[in-house]
CSV table of C-alpha atoms in Angstrom, one decimal:
chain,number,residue,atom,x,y,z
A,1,UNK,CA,-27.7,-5.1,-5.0
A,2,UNK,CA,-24.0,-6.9,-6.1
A,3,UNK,CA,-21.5,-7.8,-3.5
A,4,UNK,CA,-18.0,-9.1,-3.4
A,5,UNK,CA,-16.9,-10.9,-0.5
A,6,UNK,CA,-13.2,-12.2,-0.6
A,7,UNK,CA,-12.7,-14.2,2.6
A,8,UNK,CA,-8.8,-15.5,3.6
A,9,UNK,CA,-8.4,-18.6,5.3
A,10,UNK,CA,-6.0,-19.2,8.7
A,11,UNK,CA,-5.0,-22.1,8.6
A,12,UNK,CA,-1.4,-22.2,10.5
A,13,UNK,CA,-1.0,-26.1,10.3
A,14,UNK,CA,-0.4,-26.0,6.3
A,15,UNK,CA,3.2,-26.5,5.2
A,16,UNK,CA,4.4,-23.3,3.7
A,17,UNK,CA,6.8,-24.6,0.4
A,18,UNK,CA,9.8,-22.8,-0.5
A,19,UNK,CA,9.4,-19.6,-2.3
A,20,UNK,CA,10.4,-19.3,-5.8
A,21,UNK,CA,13.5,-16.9,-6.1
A,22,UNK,CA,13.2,-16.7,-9.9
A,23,UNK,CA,13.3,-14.2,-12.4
A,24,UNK,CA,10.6,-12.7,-13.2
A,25,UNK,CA,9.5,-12.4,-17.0
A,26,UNK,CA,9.0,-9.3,-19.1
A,27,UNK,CA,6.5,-6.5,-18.1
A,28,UNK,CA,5.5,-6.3,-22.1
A,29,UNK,CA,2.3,-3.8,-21.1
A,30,UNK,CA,1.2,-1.3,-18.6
A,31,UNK,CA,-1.4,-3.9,-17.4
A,32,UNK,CA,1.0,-7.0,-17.4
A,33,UNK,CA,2.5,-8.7,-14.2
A,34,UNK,CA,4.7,-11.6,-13.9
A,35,UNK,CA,4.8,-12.1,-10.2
A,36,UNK,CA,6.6,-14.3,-8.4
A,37,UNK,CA,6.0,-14.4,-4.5
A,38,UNK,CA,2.5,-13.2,-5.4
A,39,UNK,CA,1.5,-16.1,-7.9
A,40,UNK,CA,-2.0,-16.7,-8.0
A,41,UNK,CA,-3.6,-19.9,-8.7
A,42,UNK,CA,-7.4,-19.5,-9.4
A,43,UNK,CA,-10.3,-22.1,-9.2
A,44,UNK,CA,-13.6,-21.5,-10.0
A,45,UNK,CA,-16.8,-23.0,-8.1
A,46,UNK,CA,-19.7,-24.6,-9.5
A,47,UNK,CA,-22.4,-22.1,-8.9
A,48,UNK,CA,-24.7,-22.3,-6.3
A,49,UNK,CA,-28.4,-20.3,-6.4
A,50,UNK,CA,-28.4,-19.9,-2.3
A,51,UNK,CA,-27.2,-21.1,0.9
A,52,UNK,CA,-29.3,-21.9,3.7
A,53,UNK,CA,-32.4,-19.5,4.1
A,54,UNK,CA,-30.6,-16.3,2.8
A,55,UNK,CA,-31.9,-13.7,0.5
A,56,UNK,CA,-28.8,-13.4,-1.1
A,57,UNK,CA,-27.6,-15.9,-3.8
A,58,UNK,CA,-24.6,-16.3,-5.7
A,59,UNK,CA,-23.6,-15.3,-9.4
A,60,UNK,CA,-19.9,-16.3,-9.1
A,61,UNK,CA,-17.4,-18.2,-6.8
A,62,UNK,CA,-13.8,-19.3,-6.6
A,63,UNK,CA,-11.3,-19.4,-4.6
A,64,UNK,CA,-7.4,-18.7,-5.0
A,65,UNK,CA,-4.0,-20.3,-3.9
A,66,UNK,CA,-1.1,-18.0,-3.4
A,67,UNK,CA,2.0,-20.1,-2.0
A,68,UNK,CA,0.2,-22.2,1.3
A,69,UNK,CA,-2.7,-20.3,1.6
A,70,UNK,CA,-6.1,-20.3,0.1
A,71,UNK,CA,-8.6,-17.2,-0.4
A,72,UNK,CA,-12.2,-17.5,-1.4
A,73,UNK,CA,-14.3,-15.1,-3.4
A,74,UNK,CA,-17.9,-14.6,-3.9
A,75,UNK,CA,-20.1,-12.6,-6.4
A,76,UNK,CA,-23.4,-12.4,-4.3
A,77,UNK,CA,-26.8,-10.6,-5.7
A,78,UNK,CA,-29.9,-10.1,-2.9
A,79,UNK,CA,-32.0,-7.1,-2.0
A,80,UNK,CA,-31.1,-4.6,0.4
A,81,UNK,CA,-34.2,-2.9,2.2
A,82,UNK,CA,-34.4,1.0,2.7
A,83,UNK,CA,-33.1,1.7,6.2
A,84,UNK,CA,-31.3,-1.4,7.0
A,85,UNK,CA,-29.0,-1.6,9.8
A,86,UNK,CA,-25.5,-1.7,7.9
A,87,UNK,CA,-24.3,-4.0,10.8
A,88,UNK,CA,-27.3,-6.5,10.3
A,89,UNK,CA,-26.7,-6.4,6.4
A,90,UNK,CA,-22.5,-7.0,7.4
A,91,UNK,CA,-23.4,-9.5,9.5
A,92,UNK,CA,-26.0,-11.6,7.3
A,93,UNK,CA,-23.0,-11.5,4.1
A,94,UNK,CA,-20.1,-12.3,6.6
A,95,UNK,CA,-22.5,-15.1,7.7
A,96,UNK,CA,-23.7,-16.4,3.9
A,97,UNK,CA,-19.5,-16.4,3.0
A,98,UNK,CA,-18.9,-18.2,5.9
A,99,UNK,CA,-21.7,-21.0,5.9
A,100,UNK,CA,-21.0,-21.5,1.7
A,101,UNK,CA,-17.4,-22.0,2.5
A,102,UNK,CA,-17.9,-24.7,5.1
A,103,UNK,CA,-20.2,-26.3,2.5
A,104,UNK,CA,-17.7,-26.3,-0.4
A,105,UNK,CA,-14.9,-26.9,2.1
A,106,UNK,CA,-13.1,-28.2,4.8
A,107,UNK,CA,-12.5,-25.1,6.6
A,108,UNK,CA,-14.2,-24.3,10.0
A,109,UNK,CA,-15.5,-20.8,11.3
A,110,UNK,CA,-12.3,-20.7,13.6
A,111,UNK,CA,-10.2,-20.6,10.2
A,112,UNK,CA,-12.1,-17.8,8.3
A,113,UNK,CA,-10.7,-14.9,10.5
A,114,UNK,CA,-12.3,-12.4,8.1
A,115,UNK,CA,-14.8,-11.8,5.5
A,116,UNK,CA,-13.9,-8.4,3.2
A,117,UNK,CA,-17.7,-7.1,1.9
A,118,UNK,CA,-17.4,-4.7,-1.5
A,119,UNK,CA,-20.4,-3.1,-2.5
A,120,UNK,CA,-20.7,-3.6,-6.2
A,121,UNK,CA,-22.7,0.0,-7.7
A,122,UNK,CA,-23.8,0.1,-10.8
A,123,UNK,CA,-23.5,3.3,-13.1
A,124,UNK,CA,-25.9,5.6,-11.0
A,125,UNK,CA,-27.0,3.4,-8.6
A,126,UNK,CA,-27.3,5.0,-4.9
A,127,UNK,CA,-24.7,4.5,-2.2
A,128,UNK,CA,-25.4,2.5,0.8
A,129,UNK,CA,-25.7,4.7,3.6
A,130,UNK,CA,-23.0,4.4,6.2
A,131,UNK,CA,-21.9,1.9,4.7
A,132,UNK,CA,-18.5,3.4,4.5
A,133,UNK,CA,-16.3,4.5,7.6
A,134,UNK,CA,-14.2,7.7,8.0
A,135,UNK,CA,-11.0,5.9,7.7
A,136,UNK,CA,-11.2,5.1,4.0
A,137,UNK,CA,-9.0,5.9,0.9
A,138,UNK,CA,-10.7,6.7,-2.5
A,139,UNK,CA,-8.9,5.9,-6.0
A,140,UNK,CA,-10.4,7.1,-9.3
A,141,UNK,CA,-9.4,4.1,-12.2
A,142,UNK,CA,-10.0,5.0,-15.5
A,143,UNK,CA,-7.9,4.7,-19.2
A,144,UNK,CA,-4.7,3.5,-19.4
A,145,UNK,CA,-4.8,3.1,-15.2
A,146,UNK,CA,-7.6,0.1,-15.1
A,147,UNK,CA,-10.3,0.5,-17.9
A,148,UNK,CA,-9.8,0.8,-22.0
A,149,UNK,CA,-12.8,2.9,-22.1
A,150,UNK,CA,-12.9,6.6,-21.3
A,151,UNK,CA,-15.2,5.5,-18.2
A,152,UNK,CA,-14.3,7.1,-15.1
A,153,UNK,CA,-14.9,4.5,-12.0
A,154,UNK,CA,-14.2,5.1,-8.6
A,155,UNK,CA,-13.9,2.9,-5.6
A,156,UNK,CA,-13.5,3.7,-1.7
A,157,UNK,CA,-11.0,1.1,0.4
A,158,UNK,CA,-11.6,0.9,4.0
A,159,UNK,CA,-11.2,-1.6,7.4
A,160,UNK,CA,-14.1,-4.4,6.4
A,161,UNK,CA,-15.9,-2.4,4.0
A,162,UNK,CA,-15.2,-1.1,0.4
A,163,UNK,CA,-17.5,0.2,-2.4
A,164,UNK,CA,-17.1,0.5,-6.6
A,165,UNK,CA,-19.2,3.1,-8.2
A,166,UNK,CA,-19.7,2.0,-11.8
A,167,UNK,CA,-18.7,-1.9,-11.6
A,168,UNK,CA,-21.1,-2.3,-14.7
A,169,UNK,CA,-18.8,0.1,-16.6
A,170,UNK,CA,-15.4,-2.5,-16.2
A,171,UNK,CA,-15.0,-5.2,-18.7
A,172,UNK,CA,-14.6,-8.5,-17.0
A,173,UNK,CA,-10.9,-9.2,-17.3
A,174,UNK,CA,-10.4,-5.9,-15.3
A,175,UNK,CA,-12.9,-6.9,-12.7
A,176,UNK,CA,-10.8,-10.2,-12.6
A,177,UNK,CA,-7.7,-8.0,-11.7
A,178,UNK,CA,-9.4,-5.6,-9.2
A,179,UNK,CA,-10.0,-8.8,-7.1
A,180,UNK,CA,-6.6,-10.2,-7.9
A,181,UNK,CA,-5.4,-7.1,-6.1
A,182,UNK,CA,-7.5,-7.5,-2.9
A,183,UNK,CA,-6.5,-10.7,-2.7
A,184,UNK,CA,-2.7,-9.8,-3.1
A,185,UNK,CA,-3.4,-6.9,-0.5
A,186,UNK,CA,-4.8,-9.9,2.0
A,187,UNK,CA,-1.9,-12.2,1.1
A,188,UNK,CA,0.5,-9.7,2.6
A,189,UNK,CA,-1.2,-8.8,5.5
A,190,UNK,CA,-2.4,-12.0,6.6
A,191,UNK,CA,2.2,-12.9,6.2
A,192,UNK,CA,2.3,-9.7,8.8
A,193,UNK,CA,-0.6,-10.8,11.2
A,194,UNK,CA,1.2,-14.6,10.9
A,195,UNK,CA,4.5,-12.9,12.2
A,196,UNK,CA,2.7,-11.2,15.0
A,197,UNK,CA,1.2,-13.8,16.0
A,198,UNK,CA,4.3,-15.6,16.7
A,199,UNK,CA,6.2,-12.7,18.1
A,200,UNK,CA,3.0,-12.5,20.7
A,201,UNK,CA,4.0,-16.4,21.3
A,202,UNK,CA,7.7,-15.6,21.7
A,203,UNK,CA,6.7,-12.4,23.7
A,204,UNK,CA,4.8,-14.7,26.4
A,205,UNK,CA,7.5,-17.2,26.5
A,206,UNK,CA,10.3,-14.6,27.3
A,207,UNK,CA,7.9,-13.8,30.2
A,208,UNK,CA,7.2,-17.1,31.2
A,209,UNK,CA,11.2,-17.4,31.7
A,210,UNK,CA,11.7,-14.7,33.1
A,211,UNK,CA,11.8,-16.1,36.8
A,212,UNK,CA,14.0,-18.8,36.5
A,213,UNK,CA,15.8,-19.1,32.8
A,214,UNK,CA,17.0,-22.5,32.1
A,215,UNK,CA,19.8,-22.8,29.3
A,216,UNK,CA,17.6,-24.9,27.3
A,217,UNK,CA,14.3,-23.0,27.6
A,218,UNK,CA,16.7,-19.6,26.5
A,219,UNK,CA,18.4,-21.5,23.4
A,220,UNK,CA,14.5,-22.5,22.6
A,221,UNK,CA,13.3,-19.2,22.3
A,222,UNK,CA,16.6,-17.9,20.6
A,223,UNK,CA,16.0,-20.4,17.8
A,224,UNK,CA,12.1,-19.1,17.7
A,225,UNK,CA,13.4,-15.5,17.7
A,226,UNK,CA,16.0,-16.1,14.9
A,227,UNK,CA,13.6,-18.1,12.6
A,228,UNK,CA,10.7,-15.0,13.3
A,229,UNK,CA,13.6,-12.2,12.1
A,230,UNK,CA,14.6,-14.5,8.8
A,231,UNK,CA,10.5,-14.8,8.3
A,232,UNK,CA,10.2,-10.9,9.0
A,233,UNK,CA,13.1,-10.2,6.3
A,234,UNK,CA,11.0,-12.9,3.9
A,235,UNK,CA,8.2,-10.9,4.4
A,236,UNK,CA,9.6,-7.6,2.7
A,237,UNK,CA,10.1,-10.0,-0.2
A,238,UNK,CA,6.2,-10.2,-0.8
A,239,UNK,CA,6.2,-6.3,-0.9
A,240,UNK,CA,8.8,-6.1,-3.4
A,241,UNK,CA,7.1,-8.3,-5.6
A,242,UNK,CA,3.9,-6.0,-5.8
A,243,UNK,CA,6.3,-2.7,-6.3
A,244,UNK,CA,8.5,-4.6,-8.9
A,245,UNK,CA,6.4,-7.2,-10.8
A,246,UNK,CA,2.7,-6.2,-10.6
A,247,UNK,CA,1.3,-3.0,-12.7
A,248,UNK,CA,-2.6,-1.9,-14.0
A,249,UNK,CA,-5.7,-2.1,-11.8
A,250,UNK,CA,-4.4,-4.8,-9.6
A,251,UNK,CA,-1.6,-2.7,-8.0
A,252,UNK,CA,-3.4,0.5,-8.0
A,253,UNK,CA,-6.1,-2.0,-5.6
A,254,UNK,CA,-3.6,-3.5,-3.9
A,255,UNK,CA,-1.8,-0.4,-2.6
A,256,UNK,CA,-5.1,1.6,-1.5
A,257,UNK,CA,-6.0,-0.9,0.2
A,258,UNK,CA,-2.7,-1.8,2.1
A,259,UNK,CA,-2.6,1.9,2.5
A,260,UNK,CA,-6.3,2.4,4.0
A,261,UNK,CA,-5.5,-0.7,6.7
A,262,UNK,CA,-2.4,1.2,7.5
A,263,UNK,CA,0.0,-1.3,6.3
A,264,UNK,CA,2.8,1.1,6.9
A,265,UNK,CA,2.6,1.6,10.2
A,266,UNK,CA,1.2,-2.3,10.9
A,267,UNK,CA,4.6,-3.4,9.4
A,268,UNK,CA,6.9,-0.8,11.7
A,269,UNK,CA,4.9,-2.0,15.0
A,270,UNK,CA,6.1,-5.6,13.6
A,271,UNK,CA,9.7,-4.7,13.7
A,272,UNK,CA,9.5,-3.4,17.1
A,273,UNK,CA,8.1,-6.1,18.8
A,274,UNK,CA,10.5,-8.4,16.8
A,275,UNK,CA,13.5,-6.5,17.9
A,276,UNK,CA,12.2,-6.2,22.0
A,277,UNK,CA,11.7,-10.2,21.3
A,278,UNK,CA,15.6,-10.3,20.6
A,279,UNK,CA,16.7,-7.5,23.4
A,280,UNK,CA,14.4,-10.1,26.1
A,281,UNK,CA,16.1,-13.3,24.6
A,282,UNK,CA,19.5,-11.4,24.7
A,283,UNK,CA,18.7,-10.5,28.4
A,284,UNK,CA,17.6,-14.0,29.3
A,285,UNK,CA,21.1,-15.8,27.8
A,286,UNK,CA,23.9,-13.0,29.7
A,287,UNK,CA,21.5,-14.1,32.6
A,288,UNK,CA,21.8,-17.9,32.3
A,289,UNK,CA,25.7,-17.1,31.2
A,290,UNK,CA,25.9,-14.9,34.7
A,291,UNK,CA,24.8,-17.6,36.9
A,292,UNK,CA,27.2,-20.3,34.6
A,293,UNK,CA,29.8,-18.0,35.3
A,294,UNK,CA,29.0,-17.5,38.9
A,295,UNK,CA,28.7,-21.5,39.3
A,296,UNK,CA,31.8,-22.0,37.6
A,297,UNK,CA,33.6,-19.5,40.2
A,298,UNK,CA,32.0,-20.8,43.2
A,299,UNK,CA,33.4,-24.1,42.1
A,300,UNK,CA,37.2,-23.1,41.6
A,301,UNK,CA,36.8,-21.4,44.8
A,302,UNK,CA,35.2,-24.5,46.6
A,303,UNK,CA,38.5,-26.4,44.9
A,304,UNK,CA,40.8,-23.4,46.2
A,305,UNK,CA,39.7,-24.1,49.7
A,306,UNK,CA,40.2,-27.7,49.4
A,307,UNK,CA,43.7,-27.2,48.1
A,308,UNK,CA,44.9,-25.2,51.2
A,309,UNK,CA,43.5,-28.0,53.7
A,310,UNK,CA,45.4,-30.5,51.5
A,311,UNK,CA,48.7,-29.2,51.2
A,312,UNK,CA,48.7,-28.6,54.8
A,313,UNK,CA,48.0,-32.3,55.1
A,314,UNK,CA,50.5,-32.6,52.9
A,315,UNK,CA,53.1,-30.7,54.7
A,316,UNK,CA,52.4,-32.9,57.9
A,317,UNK,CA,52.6,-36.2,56.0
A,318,UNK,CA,55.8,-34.9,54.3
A,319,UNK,CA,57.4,-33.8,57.6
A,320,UNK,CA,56.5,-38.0,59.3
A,321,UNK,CA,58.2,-39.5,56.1
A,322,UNK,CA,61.7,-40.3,55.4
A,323,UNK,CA,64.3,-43.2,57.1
A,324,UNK,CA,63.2,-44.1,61.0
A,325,UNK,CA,66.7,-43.3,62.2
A,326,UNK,CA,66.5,-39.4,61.2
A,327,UNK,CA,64.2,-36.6,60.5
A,328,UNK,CA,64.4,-35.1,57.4
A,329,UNK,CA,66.6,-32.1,57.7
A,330,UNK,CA,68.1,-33.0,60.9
A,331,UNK,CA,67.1,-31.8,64.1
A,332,UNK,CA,66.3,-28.1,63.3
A,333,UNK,CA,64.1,-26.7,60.1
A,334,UNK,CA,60.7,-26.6,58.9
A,335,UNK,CA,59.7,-30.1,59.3
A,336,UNK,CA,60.9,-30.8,62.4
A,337,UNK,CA,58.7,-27.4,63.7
A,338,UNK,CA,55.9,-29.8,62.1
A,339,UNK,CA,56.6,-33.0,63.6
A,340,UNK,CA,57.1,-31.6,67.0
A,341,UNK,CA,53.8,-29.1,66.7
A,342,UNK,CA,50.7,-30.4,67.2
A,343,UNK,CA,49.0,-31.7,63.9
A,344,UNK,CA,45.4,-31.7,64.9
A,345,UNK,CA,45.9,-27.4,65.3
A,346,UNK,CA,47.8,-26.9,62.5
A,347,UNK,CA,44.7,-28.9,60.6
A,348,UNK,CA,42.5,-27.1,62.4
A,349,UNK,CA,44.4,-23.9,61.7
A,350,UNK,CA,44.1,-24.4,58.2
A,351,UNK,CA,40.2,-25.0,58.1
A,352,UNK,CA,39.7,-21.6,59.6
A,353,UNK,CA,41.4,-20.0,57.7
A,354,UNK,CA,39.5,-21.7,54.5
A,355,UNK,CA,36.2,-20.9,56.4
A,356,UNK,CA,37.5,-17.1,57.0
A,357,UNK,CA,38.3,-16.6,53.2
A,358,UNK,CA,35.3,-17.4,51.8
A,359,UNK,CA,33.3,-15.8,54.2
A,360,UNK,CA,35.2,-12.7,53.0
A,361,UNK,CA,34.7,-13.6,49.6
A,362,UNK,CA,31.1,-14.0,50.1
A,363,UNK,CA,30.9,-10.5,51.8
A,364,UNK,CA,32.5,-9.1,48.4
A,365,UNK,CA,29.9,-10.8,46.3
């Protein structure tokens, strides 16, 4: 039995360069593309008869480059016994795509975070059974839609699994653009899963501030939350090349499948958790503002206090100075009430009364 196994790679330390805002050129044919975010750079693999001790060998291999990120694909053969468990068979070709991968490559287990299995059937050639989940959508590609002959093949997209009835009946270069759209299909969901992944980050480190926000730790995570929303508004970019630019088999595989994983609502639960990143780093800066403001306050009021103790001082000072042979303003007025009071109660007077207002103050608050 045929397989297709189209493995992504992870691998969050690449440097993503900067996408190409160009024109795209004409669509001359229903079957034409001229992507631009979805450019596909394709590399084919020496082939190798097995890996390890597996009963499954390989007819094709390659892998693709789409902007920073690298996707494998296999074209395995190997027999299939009656009755098999479908998790054991899932498990022994997610195994063989792995272990070829990290023997062509530099890529560890860690960075394979999936491996997509397609059952390849040939014209009247038996389904697997169970291999297929509930949760599946079904396309039927024929004529002008993916095949120049009046051939009418069929193909079920699900989570993991997917099957072709009549992969015999496609010429090659349309088998070429069936995987071109499961790769464009991964491409676009592994840019959502990226996105989540740092919103989760941002998520925890909103949390983690949530105690004691410092300005710095807040104007962190703003940045963080800033640079995820540009990348989230980038990311409808990659959709819009696939509606706009990309036509034939390849979008008709590329949308059943996005449609099957349930792309849709995927996308909408990315938003969310992008905006509550933004409400929590909103929350966190009127926070770290409040208790500026509230420092800034307690400050003037500190100062406040300070200046009522030190005009009185003054008032005392002002009511000693002057010529030796007279007070100023005579015997009677304000300043001789000072100079004849006693200053050690009028200073004392005046730090109860400072101690008295902010007490009051501080009530109020």
């Amino acid at each position: 039995m045929r397989f297709l196994l189209v493995v992504p790679v992870n691998r969050e330390s690449a440097v993503e360069p900067a996408r190409s805002m160009s024109e795209p050129g004409t669509l001359k044919a229903r079957t034409s593309t001229s992507t631009r975010l979805l450019a596909q750079e394709w590399t084919d693999h020496p082939e190798e008869l097995t890996v390890g001790t597996s009963r499954f060998r390989i007819d094709a291999a390659a892998h693709c480059d789409v902007a920073a990120r690298r996707y494998f694909a296999l074209e395995v053969t190997g027999g299939v016994s009656d009755g098999v468990e479908i998790e054991t068979l899932e498990t022994e070709l997610s195994t063989f795509a792995l272990d070829y991968i990290s023997s062509v490559s530099s890529f560890g287990e860690s960075e394979l975070p999936w491996v997509a299995r397609y059952a390849l059937l040939d014209v009247g050639e038996d389904d697997l059974p169970h291999w297929m989940a509930a949760d599946r959508t079904t396309i039927e590609f024929s004529g002008d839609a993916a095949i120049a002959e009046a051939v009418t093949t069929t193909a079920e997209m699900g989570w993991g699994n997917g099957l072709v009835r009549g992969w015999n009946a496609i010429p090659q270069p349309r088998r070429h653009e069936f995987v071109r759209g499961i790769i464009d299909a991964q491409h676009i969901w592994q840019d959502a899963a990226r996105l989540v992944r740092r919103n989760e980050h941002a998520f925890e480190r909103a949390i983690a501030c949530q105690k004691k926000p410092t300005r710095g730790a807040v104007r962190s995570l703003a940045s963080e939350s800033a640079d995820i929303e540009i990348r989230v508004s980038s990311h409808q970019l990659l959709l819009d090349d696939l509606i706009q630019n990309v036509q034939g088999l390849r979008r008709l595989v590329a949308d059943s499948l996005l449609d099957a994983w349930r792309y849709e609502r995927f996308v909408s639960r990315l938003l969310e958790r992008n905006r509550d990143v933004a409400h929590q780093v909103r929350n966190l800066g009127a926070r770290v503002d409040s208790r500026h403001q509230a420092a800034i306050q307690a400050t003037l009021l500190v100062l406040g206090f300070f200046v009522i103790i030190d005009t009185t001082l003054s008032l005392i000072s002002t009511a000693y100075s002057g010529e030796v042979s007279g007070a100023p303003g005579g015997d009677v007025g304000f300043f001789t009430v000072l100079r004849s009071g006693d200053s050690d109660l009028l200073l004392g007077a005046s730090i109860l009364i400072t101690l008295i207002l902010a007490a009051t103050l501080a009530r109020r608050r």
